[in-house]
Short mmCIF file of C-alpha atoms in Angstrom, two decimals:
data_model
loop_
_atom_site.label_atom_id
_atom_site.label_comp_id
_atom_site.label_asym_id
_atom_site.label_seq_id
_atom_site.Cartn_x
_atom_site.Cartn_y
_atom_site.Cartn_z
CA GLN E 1 31.38 19.28 151.29
CA VAL E 2 33.44 22.56 152.18
CA GLN E 3 32.91 24.61 149.09
CA LEU E 4 34.66 28.08 148.45
CA VAL E 5 33.82 30.13 145.23
CA GLU E 6 35.30 32.95 143.60
CA SER E 7 34.72 35.34 141.68
CA GLY E 8 35.79 39.21 140.61
CA GLY E 9 38.41 38.23 138.20
CA GLY E 10 39.08 39.80 135.15
CA LEU E 11 40.85 41.54 132.33
CA VAL E 12 41.86 45.41 133.61
CA GLN E 13 45.10 47.59 132.36
CA ALA E 14 48.01 47.89 134.32
CA GLY E 15 47.88 50.38 137.04
CA GLY E 16 43.93 49.74 136.95
CA SER E 17 42.53 48.01 140.36
CA LEU E 18 40.06 44.85 140.96
CA ARG E 19 37.82 43.83 143.82
CA LEU E 20 38.15 39.95 144.18
CA SER E 21 35.34 37.70 146.36
CA CYS E 22 35.09 34.45 148.09
CA ALA E 23 31.91 32.70 149.16
CA ALA E 24 32.22 29.77 151.74
CA SER E 25 29.89 27.73 152.22
CA GLU E 26 29.36 24.17 154.65
CA ILE E 27 32.15 25.73 156.53
CA ARG E 28 32.15 26.69 160.44
CA PHE E 29 33.80 30.23 159.27
CA SER E 30 35.46 31.74 162.25
CA MET E 31 37.36 28.28 162.54
CA TYR E 32 39.55 29.46 159.45
CA THR E 33 42.25 31.72 159.18
CA MET E 34 41.15 33.05 155.21
CA GLY E 35 43.56 33.51 152.96
CA TRP E 36 44.07 34.63 149.12
CA TYR E 37 46.75 33.17 146.93
CA ARG E 38 47.60 33.48 143.18
CA GLN E 39 49.32 31.17 140.66
CA ALA E 40 50.48 32.06 137.42
CA PRO E 41 51.29 29.72 134.33
CA GLY E 42 54.61 27.63 134.80
CA LYS E 43 54.94 29.04 138.37
CA GLN E 44 54.76 27.54 142.27
CA ARG E 45 51.41 29.02 144.26
CA GLU E 46 52.51 32.41 145.89
CA LEU E 47 50.45 33.60 149.04
CA VAL E 48 49.22 37.04 149.00
CA ALA E 49 47.45 38.16 151.79
CA THR E 50 45.70 35.78 154.18
CA ILE E 51 43.04 37.20 157.79
CA SER E 52 42.68 35.92 160.44
CA SER E 53 38.61 35.17 162.21
CA SER E 54 40.14 38.04 164.21
CA GLY E 55 41.34 40.30 161.48
CA PHE E 56 45.12 39.82 162.02
CA THR E 57 46.29 40.41 158.31
CA LYS E 58 49.33 38.71 156.43
CA TYR E 59 50.53 40.45 153.36
CA ALA E 60 53.25 39.32 150.65
CA GLU E 61 56.14 42.21 150.17
CA SER E 62 55.18 43.27 146.77
CA ALA E 63 51.22 43.98 147.89
CA LYS E 64 51.27 45.55 150.96
CA GLY E 65 50.10 49.11 150.42
CA ARG E 66 48.51 48.28 147.30
CA PHE E 67 46.51 45.17 148.35
CA ASN E 68 43.58 45.11 150.75
CA ILE E 69 42.22 41.34 152.39
CA SER E 70 38.84 42.06 154.42
CA ARG E 71 36.48 38.92 155.23
CA ASP E 72 32.48 39.21 156.62
CA ASN E 73 32.69 36.71 159.26
CA ALA E 74 28.26 36.91 158.92
CA ALA E 75 28.70 36.45 155.20
CA LYS E 76 31.36 34.27 155.03
CA LYS E 77 32.99 36.15 152.73
CA ILE E 78 36.17 37.29 151.82
CA TYR E 79 37.67 40.05 149.26
CA LEU E 80 40.88 41.60 148.04
CA GLN E 81 40.93 44.87 147.05
CA MET E 82 43.35 45.15 144.64
CA ASN E 83 45.06 48.70 143.41
CA GLY E 84 47.97 49.07 141.10
CA LEU E 85 47.97 46.16 139.62
CA ARG E 86 51.00 45.44 137.44
CA PRO E 87 51.24 42.50 134.54
CA GLU E 88 53.68 40.20 136.26
CA GLU E 89 50.34 39.95 138.66
CA THR E 90 48.47 37.94 135.76
CA ALA E 91 47.68 34.66 137.49
CA VAL E 92 45.01 32.25 138.45
CA TYR E 93 43.81 33.77 142.07
CA LEU E 94 42.48 31.08 144.41
CA CYS E 95 40.89 31.37 147.70
CA ASN E 96 41.99 29.23 150.91
CA ALA E 97 40.35 28.26 154.18
CA ALA E 98 42.95 26.87 156.74
CA HIS E 99 41.29 25.52 160.13
CA VAL E 100 43.37 27.05 162.87
CA LEU E 101 43.77 24.00 164.92
CA ASP E 102 43.77 21.15 162.31
CA GLU E 103 46.11 21.30 159.09
CA THR E 104 44.31 18.16 157.44
CA ARG E 105 41.20 21.09 157.49
CA ASN E 106 42.70 22.84 154.33
CA PHE E 107 40.52 23.63 151.37
CA TRP E 108 41.11 25.66 147.91
CA GLY E 109 38.91 27.09 145.20
CA LEU E 110 38.59 26.71 141.91
CA GLY E 111 39.97 30.32 141.68
CA THR E 112 39.51 32.82 139.05
CA GLN E 113 41.57 34.43 136.46
CA VAL E 114 43.24 37.95 136.37
CA THR E 115 44.72 39.26 133.57
CA VAL E 116 46.68 42.65 134.04
CA SER E 117 47.17 44.05 130.09
CA SER E 118 50.32 45.91 129.84
#
């Protein structure tokens, strides 16, 4: 049973920083592109950033220059360093694992709440 467990969310003032972590288990980590998504109340889930097993990264336009995604393949973890947070980025942040060859093997964590106060 693949498990993704997020941590690191919390309440921060606008302009502040948070570092999210996601720990994966029961997964052949190198075969997955890992990512962070977020979902605010009443809104669709949206991509924040992804990182391939080789370290290739992709960011939402709004995240470029402020957020940094990284992964530790040995520890089966990914991280999201978020700087300059904005109130509109208040959301549940979810970790995703997408198999590079089998699109049916796509897994989600339960998420961690990030609240940015103005």
